[in-house]
Amino acid sequence: PKPDALPGCATPRHDAILAPFKPFETLIMHDEDIYPPGLVAIGGNLEVPSLLQAYRNGIFPWFSDGQPVLWWSPDPRMVLRPGDFRLRRSLRQSLQRWLRHPGFSLSFDRDFGQVIRRCSASPRAGQNGTWIVPAMVQAYEELHRAGHAHSAEVWLDGELVAGLYFVALGHAVFGESMFTTISDGSKMALACLVSVCLAHGVTAIDCQQNTRHLASLGAREIPRADFVATVQQERLKPPIDWAQQTLYWTTLTALDTTL
């Protein structure tokens, strides 16, 4: 039987409909002179069913303003195993110092909309503009209202000073973007997310693509096939009530902090 397709999703060279979530061996665009590595489909929409179908198959949207929706599934895939998170001594000390501040708090889903907008507005080294275009903001706010997109937040005296947002399907967790206005802020948000993942037995946090920063935090590349297999298993586990989560300090500090 023909797999479900995203309506109107076509390859760059043809007007034919592309069923974008076929098994990967029939989907990957091999001609790198035309298609960038990891690009698996073009077009379609960002409605909640489309996004869920994509994430269930290890695919995510990433495009700039003025482009059609571009769907990606890099090989290899950058993944952070929660147990591999590098809680360096400096970050642990920073967390301890801030936790003593009466106006400091860590939370989930208190203000998803503000987090994604702050991520969109955050300047990135070497980038002109943002890939979190208004259509993406709107789409992920809908995904949040549907219970599948979440935010980890750092608050200081009632002000949101750092955060990140992510998608969660069962125990399959997909990191998206982060921002900070204070030293170590985004790392503290990530540490909070890692602590919840450790406490609930989440095996991996998707980081999408390799960067030096992610590698320094303990993320590593794995084959796409292994990543997709993990997603298929983890998404079937019971969902986490993210809005009720906070930092699991004892669980987090059980990690190696020798660095």
Short mmCIF file of C-alpha atoms in Angstrom, two decimals:
data_model
loop_
_atom_site.label_atom_id
_atom_site.label_comp_id
_atom_site.label_asym_id
_atom_site.label_seq_id
_atom_site.Cartn_x
_atom_site.Cartn_y
_atom_site.Cartn_z
CA PRO A 1 0.00 0.00 0.00
CA LYS A 2 1.11 3.53 -0.71
CA PRO A 3 2.32 5.40 2.43
CA ASP A 4 0.67 8.62 3.51
CA ALA A 5 2.07 11.67 1.74
CA LEU A 6 2.24 15.31 2.61
CA PRO A 7 -0.14 17.06 0.19
CA GLY A 8 1.68 18.99 -2.51
CA CYS A 9 5.15 17.77 -1.56
CA ALA A 10 7.30 17.61 -4.70
CA THR A 11 10.96 17.03 -5.56
CA PRO A 12 12.97 20.00 -6.84
CA ARG A 13 13.17 18.57 -10.37
CA HIS A 14 9.62 17.32 -10.90
CA ASP A 15 6.03 18.28 -10.19
CA ALA A 16 5.15 14.74 -9.17
CA ILE A 17 3.89 14.19 -5.62
CA LEU A 18 6.57 12.82 -3.31
CA ALA A 19 5.49 10.54 -0.48
CA PRO A 20 8.11 11.96 1.89
CA PHE A 21 8.16 9.34 4.61
CA LYS A 22 8.81 6.13 2.68
CA PRO A 23 11.58 3.88 4.00
CA PHE A 24 14.75 5.92 3.87
CA GLU A 25 16.50 3.82 1.25
CA THR A 26 13.82 4.81 -1.28
CA LEU A 27 13.66 8.42 -0.16
CA ILE A 28 17.14 9.91 0.22
CA MET A 29 18.10 12.22 -2.62
CA HIS A 30 21.48 10.89 -3.74
CA ASP A 31 22.41 13.56 -6.30
CA GLU A 32 24.32 15.98 -4.05
CA ASP A 33 24.91 18.30 -7.01
CA ILE A 34 21.18 19.09 -6.81
CA TYR A 35 20.12 18.12 -3.29
CA PRO A 36 22.03 18.98 -0.11
CA PRO A 37 22.84 15.92 2.03
CA GLY A 38 20.00 15.13 4.41
CA LEU A 39 17.25 16.84 2.41
CA VAL A 40 14.44 14.32 1.97
CA ALA A 41 11.43 16.31 0.75
CA ILE A 42 10.27 19.77 -0.33
CA GLY A 43 6.83 21.32 0.07
CA GLY A 44 3.80 20.20 2.02
CA ASN A 45 2.60 22.04 5.11
CA LEU A 46 3.39 22.57 8.79
CA GLU A 47 0.07 21.43 10.20
CA VAL A 48 0.16 19.29 13.32
CA PRO A 49 -0.51 15.94 11.54
CA SER A 50 2.32 16.65 9.08
CA LEU A 51 4.76 17.55 11.85
CA LEU A 52 3.83 14.45 13.86
CA GLN A 53 4.25 12.23 10.81
CA ALA A 54 7.66 13.76 10.19
CA TYR A 55 9.00 13.49 13.73
CA ARG A 56 7.80 9.89 14.05
CA ASN A 57 10.11 9.12 11.14
CA GLY A 58 13.12 11.16 12.25
CA ILE A 59 12.41 14.08 9.89
CA PHE A 60 12.20 17.77 10.79
CA PRO A 61 11.46 21.01 8.88
CA TRP A 62 14.18 23.62 8.42
CA PHE A 63 13.97 26.45 5.90
CA SER A 64 14.42 30.19 5.50
CA ASP A 65 11.86 32.88 4.84
CA GLY A 66 10.75 32.80 1.20
CA GLN A 67 11.60 29.12 0.72
CA PRO A 68 9.13 26.22 0.56
CA VAL A 69 9.09 23.87 3.54
CA LEU A 70 12.29 21.81 3.46
CA TRP A 71 12.30 18.46 5.30
CA TRP A 72 15.57 17.01 6.62
CA SER A 73 16.91 13.78 8.07
CA PRO A 74 20.72 13.99 8.34
CA ASP A 75 22.94 10.93 8.28
CA PRO A 76 24.66 10.65 10.69
CA ARG A 77 22.40 12.16 13.33
CA MET A 78 23.67 14.13 16.33
CA VAL A 79 22.26 12.73 19.56
CA LEU A 80 22.81 13.45 23.25
CA ARG A 81 22.46 10.45 25.52
CA PRO A 82 21.37 11.96 28.86
CA GLY A 83 23.96 9.89 30.71
CA ASP A 84 26.68 11.33 28.48
CA PHE A 85 25.84 14.96 29.33
CA ARG A 86 28.99 16.74 30.46
CA LEU A 87 28.05 18.51 33.65
CA ARG A 88 31.30 20.37 33.95
CA ARG A 89 32.32 21.65 37.35
CA SER A 90 31.87 25.26 36.24
CA LEU A 91 28.25 24.62 35.17
CA ARG A 92 27.49 22.73 38.36
CA GLN A 93 28.87 25.64 40.42
CA SER A 94 26.91 28.13 38.34
CA LEU A 95 23.70 26.18 38.92
CA GLN A 96 24.38 25.95 42.64
CA ARG A 97 25.00 29.68 42.83
CA TRP A 98 21.83 30.59 40.93
CA LEU A 99 19.67 28.11 42.85
CA ARG A 100 20.49 30.06 46.02
CA HIS A 101 19.09 33.24 44.44
CA PRO A 102 15.51 33.78 45.70
CA GLY A 103 14.30 35.05 42.31
CA PHE A 104 15.74 32.17 40.27
CA SER A 105 13.63 29.26 39.03
CA LEU A 106 13.57 26.54 36.38
CA SER A 107 10.31 25.42 34.79
CA PHE A 108 8.68 23.73 31.82
CA ASP A 109 5.86 25.05 29.63
CA ARG A 110 5.27 28.21 31.64
CA ASP A 111 5.57 30.39 28.51
CA PHE A 112 6.28 28.35 25.38
CA GLY A 113 5.34 31.21 23.07
CA GLN A 114 7.88 33.57 24.59
CA VAL A 115 10.62 30.92 24.44
CA ILE A 116 10.22 30.18 20.75
CA ARG A 117 10.02 33.89 19.91
CA ARG A 118 13.15 34.63 21.93
CA CYS A 119 14.91 31.77 20.13
CA SER A 120 13.80 33.23 16.81
CA ALA A 121 15.16 36.67 17.71
CA SER A 122 18.44 35.41 19.16
CA PRO A 123 21.46 36.32 16.99
CA ARG A 124 23.55 33.35 15.76
CA ALA A 125 27.23 33.56 14.88
CA GLY A 126 27.73 33.20 11.14
CA GLN A 127 24.00 33.40 10.35
CA ASN A 128 22.11 36.19 8.64
CA GLY A 129 18.53 35.98 9.84
CA THR A 130 16.73 33.02 11.36
CA TRP A 131 15.22 29.72 10.27
CA ILE A 132 12.51 30.10 12.95
CA VAL A 133 10.35 32.09 10.56
CA PRO A 134 6.81 33.24 11.52
CA ALA A 135 5.26 30.15 9.90
CA MET A 136 7.44 27.93 12.11
CA VAL A 137 6.52 29.89 15.24
CA GLN A 138 2.83 29.52 14.47
CA ALA A 139 3.19 25.83 13.63
CA TYR A 140 5.07 24.94 16.81
CA GLU A 141 2.67 26.94 18.96
CA GLU A 142 -0.08 24.77 17.48
CA LEU A 143 2.05 21.70 18.19
CA HIS A 144 2.46 22.95 21.78
CA ARG A 145 -1.31 23.38 22.17
CA ALA A 146 -1.68 19.81 20.87
CA GLY A 147 0.64 18.64 23.67
CA HIS A 148 3.73 17.72 21.63
CA ALA A 149 6.01 20.79 21.79
CA HIS A 150 7.45 22.00 25.09
CA SER A 151 9.83 24.54 26.60
CA ALA A 152 12.45 24.43 29.35
CA GLU A 153 12.80 27.85 30.96
CA VAL A 154 15.14 29.82 33.19
CA TRP A 155 13.54 32.66 35.14
CA LEU A 156 15.14 35.43 37.16
CA ASP A 157 13.02 37.87 39.16
CA GLY A 158 9.99 37.09 37.00
CA GLU A 159 11.85 37.58 33.69
CA LEU A 160 12.56 34.82 31.18
CA VAL A 161 16.36 34.94 30.78
CA ALA A 162 17.07 31.67 28.96
CA GLY A 163 15.29 28.66 27.55
CA LEU A 164 14.96 26.04 24.87
CA TYR A 165 12.10 24.31 23.12
CA PHE A 166 11.72 20.73 22.01
CA VAL A 167 9.28 18.19 20.63
CA ALA A 168 8.35 15.10 22.65
CA LEU A 169 6.48 12.04 21.40
CA GLY A 170 6.28 9.57 24.26
CA HIS A 171 9.91 9.26 25.36
CA ALA A 172 11.29 10.41 22.00
CA VAL A 173 12.69 13.91 22.62
CA PHE A 174 13.81 16.22 19.80
CA GLY A 175 15.75 19.38 20.70
CA GLU A 176 15.06 22.41 18.50
CA SER A 177 16.62 25.72 19.56
CA MET A 178 17.76 27.69 22.62
CA PHE A 179 18.59 31.23 23.72
CA THR A 180 20.13 32.95 26.71
CA THR A 181 20.73 36.43 28.06
CA ILE A 182 22.87 35.34 31.03
CA SER A 183 26.07 33.34 31.32
CA ASP A 184 25.40 29.56 31.12
CA GLY A 185 21.65 30.20 30.80
CA SER A 186 20.97 27.88 27.87
CA LYS A 187 23.24 25.24 29.41
CA MET A 188 21.18 25.40 32.61
CA ALA A 189 17.99 24.92 30.59
CA LEU A 190 19.56 21.94 28.85
CA ALA A 191 20.79 20.54 32.18
CA CYS A 192 17.24 20.77 33.51
CA LEU A 193 15.93 18.90 30.44
CA VAL A 194 18.67 16.27 30.81
CA SER A 195 17.78 15.76 34.49
CA VAL A 196 14.13 15.06 33.61
CA CYS A 197 15.19 12.68 30.85
CA LEU A 198 17.46 10.83 33.28
CA ALA A 199 14.70 10.62 35.89
CA HIS A 200 12.18 9.23 33.39
CA GLY A 201 14.48 6.89 31.47
CA VAL A 202 14.62 8.83 28.18
CA THR A 203 17.47 7.28 26.19
CA ALA A 204 18.33 10.09 23.75
CA ILE A 205 17.78 13.76 22.96
CA ASP A 206 17.91 14.55 19.25
CA CYS A 207 20.32 17.39 18.44
CA GLN A 208 19.84 17.13 14.66
CA GLN A 209 23.25 18.23 13.33
CA ASN A 210 26.84 18.17 14.55
CA THR A 211 28.23 21.34 16.07
CA ARG A 212 31.31 21.88 18.21
CA HIS A 213 29.12 23.27 21.00
CA LEU A 214 26.89 20.19 21.11
CA ALA A 215 29.89 17.88 21.01
CA SER A 216 31.41 19.74 23.96
CA LEU A 217 28.25 18.94 25.96
CA GLY A 218 28.49 15.21 25.24
CA ALA A 219 26.46 14.78 22.06
CA ARG A 220 27.74 12.41 19.39
CA GLU A 221 26.82 11.19 15.93
CA ILE A 222 25.01 7.91 15.32
CA PRO A 223 23.80 6.33 12.06
CA ARG A 224 20.41 7.59 10.93
CA ALA A 225 19.04 4.06 10.86
CA ASP A 226 19.90 3.62 14.55
CA PHE A 227 18.32 6.97 15.38
CA VAL A 228 15.08 6.16 13.57
CA ALA A 229 14.91 2.75 15.26
CA THR A 230 15.29 4.48 18.64
CA VAL A 231 12.51 6.94 17.80
CA GLN A 232 10.18 4.11 16.80
CA GLN A 233 10.69 2.44 20.17
CA GLU A 234 10.70 5.51 22.41
CA ARG A 235 7.67 7.26 20.93
CA LEU A 236 5.44 4.37 22.03
CA LYS A 237 6.27 4.87 25.72
CA PRO A 238 3.89 6.89 27.96
CA PRO A 239 4.23 10.67 27.61
CA ILE A 240 5.89 12.73 30.32
CA ASP A 241 3.81 15.43 32.02
CA TRP A 242 6.33 18.13 31.15
CA ALA A 243 4.48 21.04 32.75
CA GLN A 244 4.91 19.35 36.15
CA GLN A 245 8.66 18.79 35.79
CA THR A 246 11.56 20.76 37.21
CA LEU A 247 15.25 20.21 37.91
CA TYR A 248 16.14 16.78 39.35
CA TRP A 249 19.26 18.00 41.12
CA THR A 250 20.32 14.71 42.76
CA THR A 251 19.83 12.79 39.52
CA LEU A 252 21.78 15.38 37.54
CA THR A 253 24.68 15.64 39.95
CA ALA A 254 25.13 11.87 39.92
CA LEU A 255 26.77 12.40 36.51
CA ASP A 256 30.56 12.56 36.28
CA THR A 257 31.68 16.09 37.11
CA THR A 258 35.46 15.62 36.98
CA LEU A 259 35.96 18.06 34.07
#
